[in-house]
Amino acid sequence: MLKEKKGDRFVTPGDKICVIEEFIPGYGTYVADGIIYANNVGFLSIDPKSRTVSIQPVSRRICAPRVGNTVIGYVWNIQTAMAFIRIFKIEKYFLSGFFTGILHVSDVDVKFTKDILDALKVGDIVRAKVISEINRTYFLTTKGENLGIILALCSKCGGILGLKSKREKKLYCEECGNIETRKIASDYGTTNL
Ligand SMILES: [Zn+2]
């Protein structure tokens, strides 16, 4: 049952971890009917020496984005083929500062994006996934239905853009009538930060 590497798996209370024959239940776990369950919110940790499984609390672990995390940030700069994102939320935890994420045009959408400005603009709020990390720079993707822009601002007047047509991924400014495109997340306009 246990295939995860140390710390990879995020668990919540009641999540099944393994059977008692495999590992020794440690901090943040409980046993019922021979099965070890998570009793904490956190990351699964396996000590191979003692063969103990434990749950490390989130507060000690959420200090930087990790590969695989879903993050939320705002677009603060766009260059020819990439956007710079200031990440202010990792999974469901808000950060006191921010990390820099880079979204390359080839990672915007499963379909080809010619111009990154057709997919996002400075000031937009974006939900992305961390795909790699080099020297604390986090490379992001918005490929996937639930990833992409969750809130966009009109590039003419700064008003909040509403959803005009979900199918065409067109956004509409109620203030000035401007129509724009984005690589939107499937829940655009309905999500709370
Ligand atoms: Zn407008």
Short mmCIF file of N, CA and C and ligand atoms in Angstrom, two decimals:
data_model
loop_
_atom_site.label_atom_id
_atom_site.label_comp_id
_atom_site.label_asym_id
_atom_site.label_seq_id
_atom_site.Cartn_x
_atom_site.Cartn_y
_atom_site.Cartn_z
N MET A 1 0.82 -1.20 0.00
CA MET A 1 0.00 0.00 0.00
C MET A 1 0.86 1.27 0.00
N LEU A 2 2.02 1.20 0.66
CA LEU A 2 2.85 2.40 0.79
C LEU A 2 3.88 2.49 -0.32
N LYS A 3 3.66 3.39 -1.24
CA LYS A 3 4.63 3.55 -2.32
C LYS A 3 5.26 4.94 -2.30
N GLU A 4 4.65 5.85 -1.52
CA GLU A 4 5.11 7.24 -1.52
C GLU A 4 6.52 7.37 -0.96
N LYS A 5 7.24 8.33 -1.50
CA LYS A 5 8.52 8.69 -0.89
C LYS A 5 8.21 9.53 0.35
N LYS A 6 9.20 9.67 1.16
CA LYS A 6 9.02 10.42 2.39
C LYS A 6 8.49 11.83 2.12
N GLY A 7 7.41 12.16 2.82
CA GLY A 7 6.91 13.52 2.77
C GLY A 7 6.09 13.89 1.54
N ASP A 8 5.91 12.96 0.63
CA ASP A 8 5.21 13.30 -0.60
C ASP A 8 3.70 13.39 -0.44
N ARG A 9 3.20 12.61 0.50
CA ARG A 9 1.75 12.48 0.55
C ARG A 9 1.14 13.35 1.64
N PHE A 10 0.18 14.15 1.24
CA PHE A 10 -0.54 15.01 2.16
C PHE A 10 -1.74 14.24 2.68
N VAL A 11 -1.90 14.19 3.99
CA VAL A 11 -3.00 13.40 4.56
C VAL A 11 -3.84 14.25 5.51
N THR A 12 -5.06 13.81 5.69
CA THR A 12 -5.96 14.44 6.66
C THR A 12 -6.48 13.34 7.59
N PRO A 13 -7.00 13.71 8.78
CA PRO A 13 -7.42 12.69 9.74
C PRO A 13 -8.39 11.69 9.11
N GLY A 14 -8.12 10.41 9.36
CA GLY A 14 -8.97 9.35 8.83
C GLY A 14 -8.43 8.73 7.55
N ASP A 15 -7.43 9.34 6.96
CA ASP A 15 -6.84 8.75 5.75
C ASP A 15 -6.11 7.46 6.12
N LYS A 16 -6.35 6.44 5.32
CA LYS A 16 -5.72 5.14 5.53
C LYS A 16 -4.25 5.22 5.07
N ILE A 17 -3.34 4.75 5.91
CA ILE A 17 -1.93 4.85 5.55
C ILE A 17 -1.37 3.49 5.14
N CYS A 18 -1.51 2.49 6.00
CA CYS A 18 -1.01 1.15 5.66
C CYS A 18 -1.54 0.18 6.70
N VAL A 19 -1.19 -1.08 6.54
CA VAL A 19 -1.58 -2.06 7.56
C VAL A 19 -0.47 -2.15 8.61
N ILE A 20 -0.84 -2.58 9.80
CA ILE A 20 0.09 -2.55 10.92
C ILE A 20 1.29 -3.48 10.72
N GLU A 21 1.14 -4.49 9.87
CA GLU A 21 2.26 -5.39 9.60
C GLU A 21 3.38 -4.68 8.84
N GLU A 22 3.05 -3.63 8.12
CA GLU A 22 4.05 -2.96 7.27
C GLU A 22 4.93 -2.00 8.05
N PHE A 23 4.29 -1.19 8.92
CA PHE A 23 5.03 -0.14 9.63
C PHE A 23 4.51 -0.01 11.06
N ILE A 24 5.30 0.70 11.86
CA ILE A 24 4.93 0.96 13.25
C ILE A 24 4.24 2.33 13.30
N PRO A 25 3.09 2.39 13.95
CA PRO A 25 2.41 3.69 14.00
C PRO A 25 3.16 4.69 14.88
N GLY A 26 3.42 5.86 14.36
CA GLY A 26 4.14 6.91 15.10
C GLY A 26 3.26 8.13 15.34
N TYR A 27 3.93 9.25 15.54
CA TYR A 27 3.25 10.51 15.85
C TYR A 27 2.19 10.86 14.81
N GLY A 28 1.02 11.23 15.32
CA GLY A 28 -0.03 11.70 14.42
C GLY A 28 -0.80 10.60 13.73
N THR A 29 -0.69 9.38 14.27
CA THR A 29 -1.43 8.27 13.65
C THR A 29 -2.25 7.54 14.71
N TYR A 30 -3.19 6.74 14.27
CA TYR A 30 -3.88 5.83 15.18
C TYR A 30 -4.16 4.53 14.45
N VAL A 31 -4.44 3.49 15.23
CA VAL A 31 -4.66 2.17 14.65
C VAL A 31 -6.09 1.72 14.93
N ALA A 32 -6.75 1.20 13.92
CA ALA A 32 -8.06 0.60 14.11
C ALA A 32 -8.15 -0.62 13.20
N ASP A 33 -8.53 -1.74 13.80
CA ASP A 33 -8.67 -3.00 13.05
C ASP A 33 -7.42 -3.35 12.25
N GLY A 34 -6.26 -3.10 12.84
CA GLY A 34 -5.01 -3.48 12.18
C GLY A 34 -4.56 -2.54 11.08
N ILE A 35 -5.24 -1.41 10.94
CA ILE A 35 -4.88 -0.45 9.90
C ILE A 35 -4.44 0.86 10.55
N ILE A 36 -3.36 1.43 10.02
CA ILE A 36 -2.87 2.70 10.55
C ILE A 36 -3.52 3.84 9.76
N TYR A 37 -4.08 4.78 10.52
CA TYR A 37 -4.74 5.94 9.93
C TYR A 37 -4.05 7.23 10.37
N ALA A 38 -4.21 8.27 9.58
CA ALA A 38 -3.72 9.59 9.97
C ALA A 38 -4.65 10.19 11.01
N ASN A 39 -4.06 10.82 12.01
CA ASN A 39 -4.85 11.50 13.03
C ASN A 39 -4.57 13.01 13.01
N ASN A 40 -3.71 13.42 12.09
CA ASN A 40 -3.32 14.83 11.96
C ASN A 40 -3.46 15.26 10.51
N VAL A 41 -3.49 16.56 10.31
CA VAL A 41 -3.32 17.10 8.97
C VAL A 41 -1.83 17.31 8.76
N GLY A 42 -1.29 16.77 7.71
CA GLY A 42 0.15 16.96 7.49
C GLY A 42 0.68 16.06 6.40
N PHE A 43 2.00 15.91 6.43
CA PHE A 43 2.66 15.09 5.41
C PHE A 43 3.13 13.77 6.03
N LEU A 44 2.90 12.73 5.28
CA LEU A 44 3.30 11.41 5.71
C LEU A 44 4.83 11.30 5.71
N SER A 45 5.36 10.81 6.81
CA SER A 45 6.80 10.65 6.91
C SER A 45 7.10 9.21 7.29
N ILE A 46 8.05 8.61 6.58
CA ILE A 46 8.40 7.22 6.84
C ILE A 46 9.87 7.15 7.24
N ASP A 47 10.12 6.62 8.41
CA ASP A 47 11.50 6.42 8.83
C ASP A 47 11.88 4.98 8.52
N PRO A 48 12.73 4.77 7.51
CA PRO A 48 13.03 3.40 7.08
C PRO A 48 13.80 2.60 8.13
N LYS A 49 14.57 3.29 8.99
CA LYS A 49 15.36 2.59 10.00
C LYS A 49 14.46 1.98 11.06
N SER A 50 13.61 2.81 11.62
CA SER A 50 12.73 2.32 12.69
C SER A 50 11.43 1.74 12.13
N ARG A 51 11.25 1.85 10.84
CA ARG A 51 10.02 1.41 10.18
C ARG A 51 8.77 2.04 10.80
N THR A 52 8.92 3.34 11.12
CA THR A 52 7.82 4.06 11.75
C THR A 52 7.20 5.04 10.75
N VAL A 53 5.88 5.09 10.75
CA VAL A 53 5.21 6.12 9.96
C VAL A 53 4.68 7.18 10.91
N SER A 54 4.82 8.43 10.52
CA SER A 54 4.28 9.51 11.33
C SER A 54 3.76 10.60 10.41
N ILE A 55 3.01 11.51 10.99
CA ILE A 55 2.46 12.62 10.22
C ILE A 55 3.11 13.90 10.72
N GLN A 56 3.83 14.58 9.83
CA GLN A 56 4.46 15.84 10.22
C GLN A 56 3.48 16.98 10.01
N PRO A 57 3.26 17.76 11.05
CA PRO A 57 2.25 18.82 10.93
C PRO A 57 2.57 19.78 9.80
N VAL A 58 1.51 20.29 9.21
CA VAL A 58 1.63 21.17 8.06
C VAL A 58 2.40 22.44 8.40
N SER A 59 2.15 22.98 9.58
CA SER A 59 2.74 24.29 9.89
C SER A 59 4.26 24.27 9.81
N ARG A 60 4.85 23.14 10.13
CA ARG A 60 6.31 23.07 10.05
C ARG A 60 6.80 22.79 8.64
N ARG A 61 5.91 22.33 7.80
CA ARG A 61 6.33 21.90 6.47
C ARG A 61 6.03 22.92 5.38
N ILE A 62 4.93 23.65 5.54
CA ILE A 62 4.56 24.60 4.49
C ILE A 62 5.42 25.84 4.66
N CYS A 63 6.63 25.78 4.19
CA CYS A 63 7.46 26.98 4.24
C CYS A 63 7.90 27.35 2.84
N ALA A 64 7.79 26.46 1.90
CA ALA A 64 8.13 26.76 0.51
C ALA A 64 7.29 25.83 -0.37
N PRO A 65 7.02 26.28 -1.58
CA PRO A 65 6.28 25.38 -2.48
C PRO A 65 7.08 24.11 -2.75
N ARG A 66 6.38 23.04 -3.02
CA ARG A 66 7.03 21.78 -3.36
C ARG A 66 6.48 21.33 -4.71
N VAL A 67 7.28 20.54 -5.39
CA VAL A 67 6.84 20.02 -6.68
C VAL A 67 5.54 19.23 -6.46
N GLY A 68 4.54 19.54 -7.25
CA GLY A 68 3.25 18.89 -7.13
C GLY A 68 2.22 19.74 -6.41
N ASN A 69 2.66 20.75 -5.67
CA ASN A 69 1.73 21.63 -4.97
C ASN A 69 0.91 22.46 -5.96
N THR A 70 -0.32 22.73 -5.56
CA THR A 70 -1.12 23.71 -6.27
C THR A 70 -0.93 25.05 -5.56
N VAL A 71 -0.61 26.06 -6.32
CA VAL A 71 -0.32 27.37 -5.74
C VAL A 71 -1.18 28.44 -6.40
N ILE A 72 -1.34 29.55 -5.68
CA ILE A 72 -2.06 30.69 -6.24
C ILE A 72 -1.16 31.92 -6.14
N GLY A 73 -1.16 32.70 -7.20
CA GLY A 73 -0.34 33.90 -7.20
C GLY A 73 -0.90 34.91 -8.18
N TYR A 74 -0.23 36.05 -8.23
CA TYR A 74 -0.65 37.02 -9.24
C TYR A 74 0.48 37.27 -10.24
N VAL A 75 0.06 37.60 -11.44
CA VAL A 75 1.01 37.82 -12.52
C VAL A 75 1.58 39.22 -12.35
N TRP A 76 2.88 39.32 -12.14
CA TRP A 76 3.43 40.66 -11.91
C TRP A 76 4.35 41.11 -13.04
N ASN A 77 4.73 40.22 -13.92
CA ASN A 77 5.58 40.62 -15.05
C ASN A 77 5.43 39.57 -16.15
N ILE A 78 5.42 40.03 -17.37
CA ILE A 78 5.36 39.11 -18.51
C ILE A 78 6.45 39.49 -19.50
N GLN A 79 7.23 38.50 -19.90
CA GLN A 79 8.21 38.71 -20.95
C GLN A 79 7.81 37.87 -22.15
N THR A 80 8.65 37.87 -23.18
CA THR A 80 8.27 37.28 -24.46
C THR A 80 7.60 35.91 -24.32
N ALA A 81 8.24 35.01 -23.62
CA ALA A 81 7.71 33.64 -23.59
C ALA A 81 7.40 33.15 -22.19
N MET A 82 7.45 34.05 -21.21
CA MET A 82 7.18 33.58 -19.85
C MET A 82 6.56 34.67 -18.99
N ALA A 83 5.82 34.18 -18.00
CA ALA A 83 5.21 35.10 -17.03
C ALA A 83 5.82 34.83 -15.67
N PHE A 84 6.00 35.91 -14.90
CA PHE A 84 6.50 35.78 -13.54
C PHE A 84 5.33 35.92 -12.58
N ILE A 85 5.22 34.94 -11.71
CA ILE A 85 4.08 34.88 -10.81
C ILE A 85 4.57 35.05 -9.38
N ARG A 86 3.91 35.90 -8.62
CA ARG A 86 4.21 35.99 -7.20
C ARG A 86 3.26 35.07 -6.45
N ILE A 87 3.82 33.99 -5.96
CA ILE A 87 3.01 32.97 -5.28
C ILE A 87 2.73 33.44 -3.86
N PHE A 88 1.44 33.54 -3.50
CA PHE A 88 1.11 33.97 -2.14
C PHE A 88 0.32 32.92 -1.38
N LYS A 89 0.00 31.81 -2.03
CA LYS A 89 -0.75 30.77 -1.35
C LYS A 89 -0.27 29.41 -1.85
N ILE A 90 -0.01 28.49 -0.93
CA ILE A 90 0.39 27.13 -1.28
C ILE A 90 -0.67 26.19 -0.75
N GLU A 91 -1.24 25.39 -1.64
CA GLU A 91 -2.39 24.57 -1.27
C GLU A 91 -3.40 25.52 -0.59
N LYS A 92 -3.78 25.27 0.67
CA LYS A 92 -4.77 26.19 1.26
C LYS A 92 -4.14 27.15 2.25
N TYR A 93 -2.85 27.29 2.23
CA TYR A 93 -2.17 28.12 3.22
C TYR A 93 -1.61 29.40 2.61
N PHE A 94 -2.03 30.52 3.18
CA PHE A 94 -1.51 31.80 2.74
C PHE A 94 -0.11 32.02 3.31
N LEU A 95 0.73 32.66 2.52
CA LEU A 95 2.10 32.93 2.95
C LEU A 95 2.19 34.35 3.47
N SER A 96 3.15 34.59 4.35
CA SER A 96 3.35 35.97 4.81
C SER A 96 4.14 36.76 3.76
N GLY A 97 5.01 36.09 3.05
CA GLY A 97 5.73 36.73 1.94
C GLY A 97 5.28 36.10 0.63
N PHE A 98 6.19 36.02 -0.31
CA PHE A 98 5.82 35.35 -1.55
C PHE A 98 7.04 34.66 -2.15
N PHE A 99 6.78 33.72 -3.04
CA PHE A 99 7.83 33.07 -3.82
C PHE A 99 7.61 33.42 -5.28
N THR A 100 8.69 33.36 -6.04
CA THR A 100 8.57 33.66 -7.47
C THR A 100 8.38 32.38 -8.26
N GLY A 101 7.36 32.39 -9.08
CA GLY A 101 7.11 31.27 -9.98
C GLY A 101 7.25 31.72 -11.41
N ILE A 102 7.67 30.82 -12.27
CA ILE A 102 7.80 31.13 -13.69
C ILE A 102 6.89 30.19 -14.48
N LEU A 103 6.07 30.81 -15.31
CA LEU A 103 5.19 30.04 -16.18
C LEU A 103 5.64 30.29 -17.62
N HIS A 104 6.16 29.23 -18.23
CA HIS A 104 6.62 29.35 -19.62
C HIS A 104 5.43 29.15 -20.55
N VAL A 105 5.48 29.81 -21.69
CA VAL A 105 4.36 29.76 -22.63
C VAL A 105 3.99 28.32 -23.03
N SER A 106 4.98 27.43 -23.05
CA SER A 106 4.70 26.04 -23.44
C SER A 106 3.99 25.27 -22.33
N ASP A 107 3.95 25.83 -21.12
CA ASP A 107 3.28 25.16 -20.00
C ASP A 107 1.93 25.77 -19.66
N VAL A 108 1.46 26.68 -20.53
CA VAL A 108 0.21 27.37 -20.25
C VAL A 108 -1.00 26.47 -20.46
N ASP A 109 -1.01 25.78 -21.59
CA ASP A 109 -2.21 25.04 -21.98
C ASP A 109 -1.79 23.77 -22.72
N VAL A 110 -2.67 22.77 -22.75
CA VAL A 110 -2.37 21.56 -23.52
C VAL A 110 -2.37 21.86 -25.01
N LYS A 111 -3.18 22.83 -25.38
CA LYS A 111 -3.12 23.24 -26.79
C LYS A 111 -2.11 24.38 -26.94
N PHE A 112 -1.59 24.53 -28.12
CA PHE A 112 -0.52 25.49 -28.39
C PHE A 112 -0.95 26.92 -28.09
N THR A 113 -0.14 27.60 -27.31
CA THR A 113 -0.38 29.02 -27.03
C THR A 113 0.68 29.82 -27.78
N LYS A 114 0.23 30.62 -28.74
CA LYS A 114 1.19 31.37 -29.56
C LYS A 114 1.75 32.55 -28.77
N ASP A 115 0.85 33.34 -28.23
CA ASP A 115 1.25 34.53 -27.49
C ASP A 115 0.79 34.40 -26.05
N ILE A 116 1.72 34.49 -25.14
CA ILE A 116 1.37 34.31 -23.72
C ILE A 116 0.35 35.35 -23.26
N LEU A 117 0.34 36.51 -23.93
CA LEU A 117 -0.61 37.56 -23.55
C LEU A 117 -2.06 37.22 -23.92
N ASP A 118 -2.27 36.20 -24.74
CA ASP A 118 -3.63 35.71 -24.99
C ASP A 118 -4.13 34.85 -23.84
N ALA A 119 -3.23 34.46 -22.96
CA ALA A 119 -3.58 33.53 -21.88
C ALA A 119 -3.60 34.17 -20.51
N LEU A 120 -2.76 35.18 -20.31
CA LEU A 120 -2.73 35.87 -19.02
C LEU A 120 -2.16 37.27 -19.18
N LYS A 121 -2.49 38.10 -18.21
CA LYS A 121 -2.00 39.48 -18.23
C LYS A 121 -1.59 39.90 -16.82
N VAL A 122 -0.76 40.93 -16.76
CA VAL A 122 -0.29 41.41 -15.46
C VAL A 122 -1.49 41.79 -14.58
N GLY A 123 -1.44 41.34 -13.35
CA GLY A 123 -2.52 41.63 -12.40
C GLY A 123 -3.49 40.49 -12.23
N ASP A 124 -3.52 39.55 -13.16
CA ASP A 124 -4.41 38.40 -13.04
C ASP A 124 -4.02 37.52 -11.86
N ILE A 125 -5.02 36.86 -11.29
CA ILE A 125 -4.77 35.86 -10.25
C ILE A 125 -4.83 34.49 -10.92
N VAL A 126 -3.82 33.69 -10.67
CA VAL A 126 -3.70 32.41 -11.37
C VAL A 126 -3.52 31.25 -10.39
N ARG A 127 -4.14 30.13 -10.72
CA ARG A 127 -3.93 28.88 -9.97
C ARG A 127 -3.05 27.98 -10.85
N ALA A 128 -1.94 27.51 -10.29
CA ALA A 128 -0.99 26.73 -11.08
C ALA A 128 -0.44 25.58 -10.25
N LYS A 129 0.26 24.72 -10.92
CA LYS A 129 0.88 23.59 -10.24
C LYS A 129 2.40 23.70 -10.40
N VAL A 130 3.13 23.37 -9.33
CA VAL A 130 4.59 23.43 -9.38
C VAL A 130 5.10 22.17 -10.07
N ILE A 131 5.89 22.34 -11.16
CA ILE A 131 6.40 21.17 -11.86
C ILE A 131 7.88 20.92 -11.60
N SER A 132 8.62 21.98 -11.25
CA SER A 132 10.02 21.79 -10.89
C SER A 132 10.52 23.00 -10.12
N GLU A 133 11.69 22.83 -9.53
CA GLU A 133 12.26 23.91 -8.72
C GLU A 133 13.76 23.94 -8.95
N ILE A 134 14.28 25.12 -9.24
CA ILE A 134 15.73 25.28 -9.36
C ILE A 134 16.12 26.53 -8.57
N ASN A 135 16.96 26.36 -7.57
CA ASN A 135 17.43 27.48 -6.74
C ASN A 135 16.28 28.37 -6.26
N ARG A 136 15.27 27.76 -5.73
CA ARG A 136 14.11 28.46 -5.16
C ARG A 136 13.32 29.27 -6.18
N THR A 137 13.51 28.96 -7.45
CA THR A 137 12.60 29.48 -8.47
C THR A 137 11.71 28.31 -8.87
N TYR A 138 10.41 28.58 -8.87
CA TYR A 138 9.45 27.50 -9.05
C TYR A 138 8.84 27.58 -10.43
N PHE A 139 8.95 26.50 -11.18
CA PHE A 139 8.40 26.45 -12.53
C PHE A 139 7.00 25.87 -12.45
N LEU A 140 6.09 26.56 -13.12
CA LEU A 140 4.67 26.28 -12.96
C LEU A 140 4.05 25.81 -14.27
N THR A 141 2.90 25.15 -14.12
CA THR A 141 2.08 24.82 -15.28
C THR A 141 0.64 25.20 -14.98
N THR A 142 -0.08 25.61 -16.03
CA THR A 142 -1.53 25.81 -15.88
C THR A 142 -2.27 24.87 -16.84
N LYS A 143 -1.59 23.79 -17.25
CA LYS A 143 -2.26 22.77 -18.07
C LYS A 143 -3.22 22.01 -17.16
N GLY A 144 -4.46 21.90 -17.59
CA GLY A 144 -5.45 21.19 -16.78
C GLY A 144 -6.68 22.07 -16.58
N GLU A 145 -7.82 21.40 -16.47
CA GLU A 145 -9.13 22.07 -16.38
C GLU A 145 -9.21 23.04 -15.21
N ASN A 146 -8.70 22.59 -14.05
CA ASN A 146 -8.88 23.40 -12.84
C ASN A 146 -7.75 24.40 -12.64
N LEU A 147 -6.84 24.46 -13.60
CA LEU A 147 -5.72 25.39 -13.49
C LEU A 147 -5.86 26.52 -14.51
N GLY A 148 -5.30 27.67 -14.15
CA GLY A 148 -5.37 28.82 -15.04
C GLY A 148 -5.81 30.04 -14.26
N ILE A 149 -6.29 31.03 -15.00
CA ILE A 149 -6.68 32.29 -14.37
C ILE A 149 -7.99 32.10 -13.60
N ILE A 150 -8.01 32.56 -12.37
CA ILE A 150 -9.26 32.49 -11.59
C ILE A 150 -9.88 33.87 -11.40
N LEU A 151 -9.10 34.91 -11.65
CA LEU A 151 -9.63 36.27 -11.61
C LEU A 151 -8.77 37.15 -12.52
N ALA A 152 -9.43 37.85 -13.44
CA ALA A 152 -8.69 38.67 -14.39
C ALA A 152 -9.22 40.09 -14.39
N LEU A 153 -8.32 41.01 -14.65
CA LEU A 153 -8.69 42.42 -14.70
C LEU A 153 -8.67 42.90 -16.15
N CYS A 154 -9.59 43.80 -16.44
CA CYS A 154 -9.68 44.40 -17.77
C CYS A 154 -8.41 45.20 -18.05
N SER A 155 -7.79 44.95 -19.20
CA SER A 155 -6.54 45.64 -19.49
C SER A 155 -6.79 47.09 -19.94
N LYS A 156 -8.05 47.44 -20.19
CA LYS A 156 -8.36 48.84 -20.57
C LYS A 156 -8.70 49.69 -19.35
N CYS A 157 -9.58 49.16 -18.48
CA CYS A 157 -10.07 50.02 -17.40
C CYS A 157 -9.76 49.45 -16.01
N GLY A 158 -9.27 48.23 -15.92
CA GLY A 158 -8.93 47.66 -14.61
C GLY A 158 -10.11 47.02 -13.89
N GLY A 159 -11.28 47.03 -14.51
CA GLY A 159 -12.45 46.37 -13.91
C GLY A 159 -12.28 44.86 -13.89
N ILE A 160 -13.08 44.20 -13.04
CA ILE A 160 -13.00 42.74 -12.97
C ILE A 160 -13.75 42.15 -14.17
N LEU A 161 -13.11 41.22 -14.84
CA LEU A 161 -13.73 40.60 -16.02
C LEU A 161 -14.64 39.45 -15.60
N GLY A 162 -15.84 39.45 -16.18
CA GLY A 162 -16.77 38.35 -15.96
C GLY A 162 -16.67 37.35 -17.10
N LEU A 163 -17.31 36.20 -16.89
CA LEU A 163 -17.25 35.16 -17.91
C LEU A 163 -18.35 35.39 -18.94
N LYS A 164 -17.95 35.58 -20.19
CA LYS A 164 -18.94 35.82 -21.26
C LYS A 164 -19.37 34.49 -21.87
N SER A 165 -18.39 33.70 -22.22
CA SER A 165 -18.68 32.40 -22.81
C SER A 165 -17.65 31.41 -22.31
N LYS A 166 -18.11 30.43 -21.56
CA LYS A 166 -17.19 29.45 -20.98
C LYS A 166 -16.54 28.61 -22.08
N ARG A 167 -17.33 28.30 -23.09
CA ARG A 167 -16.84 27.44 -24.16
C ARG A 167 -15.71 28.13 -24.94
N GLU A 168 -15.91 29.40 -25.22
CA GLU A 168 -14.90 30.13 -25.99
C GLU A 168 -13.83 30.74 -25.10
N LYS A 169 -14.01 30.61 -23.79
CA LYS A 169 -13.07 31.19 -22.84
C LYS A 169 -12.90 32.69 -23.04
N LYS A 170 -14.02 33.35 -23.29
CA LYS A 170 -14.01 34.80 -23.46
C LYS A 170 -14.46 35.46 -22.15
N LEU A 171 -13.76 36.55 -21.83
CA LEU A 171 -14.11 37.32 -20.64
C LEU A 171 -14.61 38.69 -21.06
N TYR A 172 -15.47 39.25 -20.24
CA TYR A 172 -16.19 40.45 -20.61
C TYR A 172 -16.12 41.47 -19.47
N CYS A 173 -15.82 42.72 -19.83
CA CYS A 173 -15.77 43.77 -18.82
C CYS A 173 -17.10 44.51 -18.76
N GLU A 174 -17.75 44.46 -17.60
CA GLU A 174 -19.04 45.14 -17.46
C GLU A 174 -18.87 46.65 -17.42
N GLU A 175 -17.69 47.10 -17.06
CA GLU A 175 -17.45 48.54 -16.98
C GLU A 175 -17.35 49.18 -18.36
N CYS A 176 -16.57 48.58 -19.23
CA CYS A 176 -16.29 49.25 -20.52
C CYS A 176 -16.64 48.40 -21.74
N GLY A 177 -17.09 47.17 -21.53
CA GLY A 177 -17.51 46.34 -22.65
C GLY A 177 -16.39 45.62 -23.37
N ASN A 178 -15.20 45.80 -22.88
CA ASN A 178 -14.02 45.16 -23.48
C ASN A 178 -14.13 43.62 -23.38
N ILE A 179 -13.69 42.93 -24.43
CA ILE A 179 -13.70 41.47 -24.42
C ILE A 179 -12.26 40.97 -24.52
N GLU A 180 -11.91 40.04 -23.67
CA GLU A 180 -10.54 39.53 -23.65
C GLU A 180 -10.54 38.00 -23.53
N THR A 181 -9.41 37.42 -23.86
CA THR A 181 -9.27 35.97 -23.69
C THR A 181 -8.24 35.69 -22.59
N ARG A 182 -8.41 34.57 -21.97
CA ARG A 182 -7.45 34.08 -20.98
C ARG A 182 -7.45 32.55 -21.04
N LYS A 183 -6.41 31.95 -20.44
CA LYS A 183 -6.46 30.52 -20.16
C LYS A 183 -7.09 30.43 -18.78
N ILE A 184 -8.42 30.29 -18.76
CA ILE A 184 -9.12 30.32 -17.48
C ILE A 184 -9.23 28.93 -16.85
N ALA A 185 -9.32 28.93 -15.52
CA ALA A 185 -9.64 27.70 -14.80
C ALA A 185 -11.13 27.43 -14.96
N SER A 186 -11.51 26.16 -14.80
CA SER A 186 -12.90 25.77 -15.04
C SER A 186 -13.88 26.47 -14.09
N ASP A 187 -13.37 26.91 -12.93
CA ASP A 187 -14.25 27.57 -11.96
C ASP A 187 -14.07 29.09 -11.97
N TYR A 188 -13.64 29.62 -13.09
CA TYR A 188 -13.40 31.07 -13.17
C TYR A 188 -14.63 31.84 -12.67
N GLY A 189 -14.39 32.84 -11.84
CA GLY A 189 -15.46 33.73 -11.40
C GLY A 189 -16.32 33.18 -10.28
N THR A 190 -16.11 31.93 -9.90
CA THR A 190 -16.95 31.35 -8.86
C THR A 190 -16.11 30.96 -7.64
N THR A 191 -14.81 31.14 -7.74
CA THR A 191 -13.97 30.63 -6.68
C THR A 191 -13.60 31.72 -5.69
N ASN A 192 -13.49 31.34 -4.45
CA ASN A 192 -12.97 32.24 -3.41
C ASN A 192 -11.49 31.96 -3.24
N LEU A 193 -10.72 33.00 -2.97
CA LEU A 193 -9.31 32.77 -2.68
C LEU A 193 -9.22 32.08 -1.34
ZN ZN B 1 -12.93 47.45 -18.88
#
